[in-house]
Coordinates of C-alpha atoms in Angstrom, one line a residue:
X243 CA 0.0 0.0 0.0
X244 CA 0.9 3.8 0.0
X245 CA 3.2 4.2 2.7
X246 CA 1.9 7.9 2.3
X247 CA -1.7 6.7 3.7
X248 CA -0.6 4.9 6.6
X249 CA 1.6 8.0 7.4
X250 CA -1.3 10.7 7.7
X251 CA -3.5 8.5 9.8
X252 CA -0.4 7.6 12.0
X253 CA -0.8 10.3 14.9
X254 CA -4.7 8.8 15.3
X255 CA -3.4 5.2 16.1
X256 CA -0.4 5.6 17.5
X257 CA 0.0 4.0 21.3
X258 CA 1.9 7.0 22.5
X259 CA -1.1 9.4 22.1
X260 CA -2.8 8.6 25.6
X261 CA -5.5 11.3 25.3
X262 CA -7.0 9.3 22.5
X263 CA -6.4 5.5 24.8
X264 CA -7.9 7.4 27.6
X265 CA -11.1 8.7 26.0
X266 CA -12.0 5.1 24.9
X267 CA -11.0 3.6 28.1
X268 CA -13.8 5.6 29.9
X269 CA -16.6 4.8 27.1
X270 CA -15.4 1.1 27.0
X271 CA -15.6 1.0 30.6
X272 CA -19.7 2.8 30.8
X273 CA -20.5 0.4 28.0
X274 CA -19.6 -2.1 30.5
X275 CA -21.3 -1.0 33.3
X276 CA -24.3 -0.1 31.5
X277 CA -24.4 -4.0 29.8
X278 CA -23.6 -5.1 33.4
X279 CA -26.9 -3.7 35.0
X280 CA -29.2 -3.4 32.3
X281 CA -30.6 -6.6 34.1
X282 CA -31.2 -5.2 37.2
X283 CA -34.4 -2.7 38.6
X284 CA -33.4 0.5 39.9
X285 CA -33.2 1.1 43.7
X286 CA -36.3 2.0 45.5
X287 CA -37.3 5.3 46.0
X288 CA -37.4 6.1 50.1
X289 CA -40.9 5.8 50.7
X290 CA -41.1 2.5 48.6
X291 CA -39.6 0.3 50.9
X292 CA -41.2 -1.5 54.0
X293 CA -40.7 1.8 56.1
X294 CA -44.8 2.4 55.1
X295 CA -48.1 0.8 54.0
X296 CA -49.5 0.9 50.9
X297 CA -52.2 2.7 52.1
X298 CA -49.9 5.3 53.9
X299 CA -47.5 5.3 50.7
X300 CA -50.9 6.5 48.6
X301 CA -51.8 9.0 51.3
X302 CA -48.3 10.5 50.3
X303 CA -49.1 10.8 46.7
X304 CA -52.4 12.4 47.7
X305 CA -50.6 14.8 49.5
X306 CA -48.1 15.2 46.5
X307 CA -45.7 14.3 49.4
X308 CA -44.0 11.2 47.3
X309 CA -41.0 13.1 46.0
X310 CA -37.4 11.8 45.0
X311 CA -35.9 13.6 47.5
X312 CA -36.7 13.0 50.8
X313 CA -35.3 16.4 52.0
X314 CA -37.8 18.2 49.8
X315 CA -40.6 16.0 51.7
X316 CA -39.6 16.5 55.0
X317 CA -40.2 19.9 55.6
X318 CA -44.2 19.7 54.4
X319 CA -44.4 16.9 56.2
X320 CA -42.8 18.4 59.9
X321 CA -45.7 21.9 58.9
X322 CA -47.9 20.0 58.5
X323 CA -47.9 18.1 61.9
X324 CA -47.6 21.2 63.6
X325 CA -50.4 22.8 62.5
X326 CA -52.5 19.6 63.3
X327 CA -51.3 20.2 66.7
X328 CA -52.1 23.9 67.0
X329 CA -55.1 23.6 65.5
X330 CA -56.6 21.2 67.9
X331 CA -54.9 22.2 70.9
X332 CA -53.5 19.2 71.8
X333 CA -51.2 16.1 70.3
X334 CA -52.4 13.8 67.8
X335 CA -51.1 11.0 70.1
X336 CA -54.3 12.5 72.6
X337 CA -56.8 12.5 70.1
X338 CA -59.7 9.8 71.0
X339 CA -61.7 8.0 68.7
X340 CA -65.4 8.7 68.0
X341 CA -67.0 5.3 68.9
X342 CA -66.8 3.2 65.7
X343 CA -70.9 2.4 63.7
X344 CA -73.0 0.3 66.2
X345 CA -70.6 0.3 69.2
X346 CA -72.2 1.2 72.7
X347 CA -71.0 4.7 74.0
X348 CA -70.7 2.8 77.6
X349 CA -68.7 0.3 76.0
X350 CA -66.7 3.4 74.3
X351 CA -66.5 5.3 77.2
X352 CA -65.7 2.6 79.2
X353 CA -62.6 2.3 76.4
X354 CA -61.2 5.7 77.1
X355 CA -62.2 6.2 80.8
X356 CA -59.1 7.9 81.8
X357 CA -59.1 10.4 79.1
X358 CA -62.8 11.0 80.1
X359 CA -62.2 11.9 83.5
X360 CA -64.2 8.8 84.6
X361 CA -63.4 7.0 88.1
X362 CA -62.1 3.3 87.8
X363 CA -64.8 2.3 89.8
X364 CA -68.7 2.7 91.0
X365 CA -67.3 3.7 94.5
X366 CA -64.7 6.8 92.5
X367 CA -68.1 8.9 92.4
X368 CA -68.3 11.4 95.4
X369 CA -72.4 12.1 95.4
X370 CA -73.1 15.0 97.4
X371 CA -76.4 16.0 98.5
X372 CA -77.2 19.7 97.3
X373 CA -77.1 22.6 99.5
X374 CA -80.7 22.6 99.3
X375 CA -81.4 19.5 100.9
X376 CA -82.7 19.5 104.3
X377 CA -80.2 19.2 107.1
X378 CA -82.6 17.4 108.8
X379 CA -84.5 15.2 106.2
X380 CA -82.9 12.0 105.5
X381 CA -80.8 10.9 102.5
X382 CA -81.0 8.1 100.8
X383 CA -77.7 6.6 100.9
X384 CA -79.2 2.8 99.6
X385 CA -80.3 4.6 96.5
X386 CA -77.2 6.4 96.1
X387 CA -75.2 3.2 96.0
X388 CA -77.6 1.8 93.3
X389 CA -77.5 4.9 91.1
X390 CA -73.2 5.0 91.2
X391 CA -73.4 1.3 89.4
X392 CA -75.6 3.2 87.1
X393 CA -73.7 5.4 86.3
X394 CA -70.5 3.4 86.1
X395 CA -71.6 1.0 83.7
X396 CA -72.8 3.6 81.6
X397 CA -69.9 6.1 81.6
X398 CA -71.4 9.0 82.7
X399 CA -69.1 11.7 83.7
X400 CA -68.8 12.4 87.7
X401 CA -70.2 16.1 87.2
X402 CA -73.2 15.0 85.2
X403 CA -73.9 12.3 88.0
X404 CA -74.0 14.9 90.5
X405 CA -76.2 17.2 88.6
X406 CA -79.1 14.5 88.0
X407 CA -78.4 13.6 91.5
X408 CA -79.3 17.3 92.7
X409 CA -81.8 17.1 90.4
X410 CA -83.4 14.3 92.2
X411 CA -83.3 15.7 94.8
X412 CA -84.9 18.7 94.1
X413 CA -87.8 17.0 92.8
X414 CA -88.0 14.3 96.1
X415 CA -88.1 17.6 98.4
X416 CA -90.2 19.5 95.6
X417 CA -92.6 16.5 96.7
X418 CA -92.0 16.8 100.4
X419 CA -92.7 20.1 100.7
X420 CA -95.9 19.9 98.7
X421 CA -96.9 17.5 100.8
X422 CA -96.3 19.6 104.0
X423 CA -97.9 22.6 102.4
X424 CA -100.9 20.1 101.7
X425 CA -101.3 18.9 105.1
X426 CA -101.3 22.6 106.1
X427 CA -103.7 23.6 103.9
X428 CA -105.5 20.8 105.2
X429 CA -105.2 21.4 108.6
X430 CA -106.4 25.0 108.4
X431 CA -109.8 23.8 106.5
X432 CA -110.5 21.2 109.0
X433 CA -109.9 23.6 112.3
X434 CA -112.0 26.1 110.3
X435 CA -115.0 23.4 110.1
X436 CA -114.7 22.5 113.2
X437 CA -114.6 25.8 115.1
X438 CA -117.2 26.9 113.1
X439 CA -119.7 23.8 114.4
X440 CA -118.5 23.6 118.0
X441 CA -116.6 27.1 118.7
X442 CA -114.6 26.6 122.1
X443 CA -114.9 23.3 122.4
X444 CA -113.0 22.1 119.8
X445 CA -110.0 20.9 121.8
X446 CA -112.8 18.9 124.3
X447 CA -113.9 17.5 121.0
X448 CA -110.7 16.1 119.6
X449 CA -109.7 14.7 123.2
X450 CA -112.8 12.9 123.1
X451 CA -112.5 11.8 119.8
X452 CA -108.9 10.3 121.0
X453 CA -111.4 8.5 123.8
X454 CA -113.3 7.0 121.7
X455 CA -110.8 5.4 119.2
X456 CA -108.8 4.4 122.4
X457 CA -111.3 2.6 123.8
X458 CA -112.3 1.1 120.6
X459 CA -108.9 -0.2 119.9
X460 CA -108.2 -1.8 123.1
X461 CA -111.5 -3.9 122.5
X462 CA -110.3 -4.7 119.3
X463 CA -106.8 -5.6 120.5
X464 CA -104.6 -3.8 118.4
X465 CA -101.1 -2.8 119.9
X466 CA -99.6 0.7 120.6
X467 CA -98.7 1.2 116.9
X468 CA -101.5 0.6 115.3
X469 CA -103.4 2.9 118.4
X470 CA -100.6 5.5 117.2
X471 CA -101.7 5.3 113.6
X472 CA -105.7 5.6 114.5
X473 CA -104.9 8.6 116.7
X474 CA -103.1 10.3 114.4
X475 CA -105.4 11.0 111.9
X476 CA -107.5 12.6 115.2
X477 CA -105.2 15.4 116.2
X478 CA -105.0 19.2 115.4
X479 CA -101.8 18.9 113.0
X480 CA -103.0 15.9 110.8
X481 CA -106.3 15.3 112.0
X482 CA -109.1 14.7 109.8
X483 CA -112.5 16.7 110.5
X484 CA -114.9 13.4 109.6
X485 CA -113.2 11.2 111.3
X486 CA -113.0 13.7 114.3
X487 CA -116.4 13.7 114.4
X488 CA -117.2 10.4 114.1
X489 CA -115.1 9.1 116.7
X490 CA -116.0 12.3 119.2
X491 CA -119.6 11.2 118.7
X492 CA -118.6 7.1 119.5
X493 CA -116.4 8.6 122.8
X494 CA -119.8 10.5 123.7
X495 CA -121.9 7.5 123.4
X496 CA -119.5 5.6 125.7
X497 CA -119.5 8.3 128.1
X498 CA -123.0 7.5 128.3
X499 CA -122.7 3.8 128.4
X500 CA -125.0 3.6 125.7
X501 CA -122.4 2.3 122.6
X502 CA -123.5 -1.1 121.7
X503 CA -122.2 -2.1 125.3
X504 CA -118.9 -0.9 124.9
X505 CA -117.4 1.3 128.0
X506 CA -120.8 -0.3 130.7
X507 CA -120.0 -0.6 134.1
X508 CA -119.1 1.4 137.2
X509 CA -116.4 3.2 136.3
X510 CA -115.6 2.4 132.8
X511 CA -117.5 5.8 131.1
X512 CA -115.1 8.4 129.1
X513 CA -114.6 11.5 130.1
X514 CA -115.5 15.0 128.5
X515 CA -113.0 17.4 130.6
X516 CA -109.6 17.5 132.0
X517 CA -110.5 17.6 135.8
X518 CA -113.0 14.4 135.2
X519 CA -110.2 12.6 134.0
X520 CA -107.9 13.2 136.6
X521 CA -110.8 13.0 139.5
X522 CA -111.6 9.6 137.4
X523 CA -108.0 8.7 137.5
X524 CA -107.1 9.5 140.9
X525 CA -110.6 7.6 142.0
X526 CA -108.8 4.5 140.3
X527 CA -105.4 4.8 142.0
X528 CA -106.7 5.7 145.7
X529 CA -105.2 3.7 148.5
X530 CA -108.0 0.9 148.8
X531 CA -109.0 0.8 145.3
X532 CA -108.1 -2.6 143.0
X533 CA -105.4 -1.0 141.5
X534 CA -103.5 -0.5 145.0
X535 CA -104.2 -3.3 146.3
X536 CA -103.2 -5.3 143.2
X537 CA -100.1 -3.7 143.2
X538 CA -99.1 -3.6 147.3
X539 CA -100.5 -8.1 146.8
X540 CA -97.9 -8.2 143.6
X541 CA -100.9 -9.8 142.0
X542 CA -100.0 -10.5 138.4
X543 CA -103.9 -11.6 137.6
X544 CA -105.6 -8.7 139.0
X545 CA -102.8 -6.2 137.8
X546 CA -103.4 -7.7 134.1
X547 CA -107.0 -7.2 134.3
X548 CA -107.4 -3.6 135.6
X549 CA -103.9 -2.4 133.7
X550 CA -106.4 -1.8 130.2
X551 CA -108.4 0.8 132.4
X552 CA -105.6 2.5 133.4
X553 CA -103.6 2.8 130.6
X554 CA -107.3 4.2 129.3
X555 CA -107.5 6.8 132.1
X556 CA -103.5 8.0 131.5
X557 CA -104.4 8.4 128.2
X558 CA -107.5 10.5 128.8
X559 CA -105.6 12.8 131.1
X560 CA -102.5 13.3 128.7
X561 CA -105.3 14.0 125.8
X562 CA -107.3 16.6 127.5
X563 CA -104.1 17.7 128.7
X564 CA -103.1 18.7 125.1
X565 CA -100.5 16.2 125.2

């Protein structure tokens, strides 16, 4: 060949010309790299991996928060925390769950009772009676037991427990004091009727009224509390006009010994005033009546039979007494 040819191309081959070498050392050696990995996929991105869910990892795309660079993401992500925080006033690590579809709110409440304020148990209430309540008037403490279970199996907060307590009890001494007023009211019509049909003598009236419905109940052989419930209803505070009458009429017939043979016999007729009652009872207790000598003999028989006539007589003088 032309040695002339080979001459002008010699500078572009030649081994000394190590710019040239060193040029296609470096595109030999990327060709090689780039034929070495071509098989393998490309390392994940940083919120690919198993540090998040899928469902967290599409949250981040939502957010357009799924960006190459970390560093870029970082800062949205650290603002937008923050305002979470400062907008709800408190962390999200504090926030409690609205009770899921279906669920109980005792069973909820009972899920979060320490971030409710709600005692570990029916005894952590502390019931108070209101400042309303009578110091006097009793409180149910037997109901309050039964309403703190309530109230601890359904989650309700201490300071709504003690307002439907105080409701409660406004309502129990609402009910109280209308019945009070009522027996007032009460009380007032039947002195007024019966002032206006015996005037003066209304307290000889009532005493014999108490008489009669003594007597009565000693021959039908009730005991002192059932004699204290029949009595009652014949008195000036919770008396009854009718009944009053009625029984002041059946003490009158007695005094007469002319009621269907109750109260016959020396002795035995009620009394209408409170010197009759004493003269009756002092007649009964003199030195050699029954009574005395009962008593000085230690006789239990006779003792048992006359001790009906003078309870009967006590009680006349205590009820003409005003007692």
């Amino acid at each position: 060949m032309n040695r002339r040819f080979w001459l002008r191309f010699g500078p572009v081959w030649a081994p000394e010309d190590g710019g040239a070498a060193g040029g296609d050392a470096a595109a030999a050696a990327a060709a090689a790299a780039a034929q070495a990995g071509a098989g393998e996929p490309p390392p994940a991105k940083w919120f690919e991996g198993d540090l998040l869910t899928a469902d967290e990892r599409t949250w981040l795309g939502a957010k357009g928060l799924n960006l190459d660079d970390p560093l870029q993401a970082i800062p949205k992500l650290v603002r937008g925390h923050r305002s979470a925080e400062q907008y709800m006033g408190k962390g999200v690590d504090r926030i409690i769950e609205r009770p899921a579809d279906g669920q109980a709110y005792a069973e909820w409440a009972r899920a979060n009772a320490a971030a409710l304020g709600l005692p570990e148990a029916a005894e952590g209430y502390q019931i108070t009676p209101p400042e309303s309540w009578p110091k006097d008037a009793q409180w149910d403490t037997g109901f309050e037991t039964a309403f703190r279970k309530v109230a601890f199996e359904e989650g309700l907060p201490p300071a709504a427990a003690n307002k439907l307590v105080g409701l409660y009890a406004e309502k129990v001494k609402g009910l109280a004091d209308a019945a009070e007023q009522g027996y007032a009211e009460a009380n007032t019509k039947m002195m007024g009727e019966l002032s206006r049909e015996y005037g003066d003598q209304v307290p000889v009236v009532i005493a014999r009224a108490k008489q009669g419905a003594q007597a009565i109940a000693e021959k039908a052989g009730l005991d002192a509390e059932a004699l204290t419930a029949v009595t009652s209803r014949l008195s000036r505070d919770m008396g009854d006009a009718q009944t009053i009458r009625f029984m002041a009429a059946i003490g009158e017939l007695m005094g007469e010994d002319s009621a269907i043979g109750l109260g016959k016999g020396a002795g035995t007729g009620l009394t209408s005033t409170r010197s009759q009652a004493e003269q009756a009872l002092a007649d009964f207790m003199k030195p050699d009546g029954e009574w005395a000598k009962a008593s000085m003999n230690r006789d239990p028989g006779a003792i048992a039979r006359l001790r009906p006539k003078f309870e009967q007589l006590t009680r006349a003088v205590a009820a003409l007494s005003g007692k």
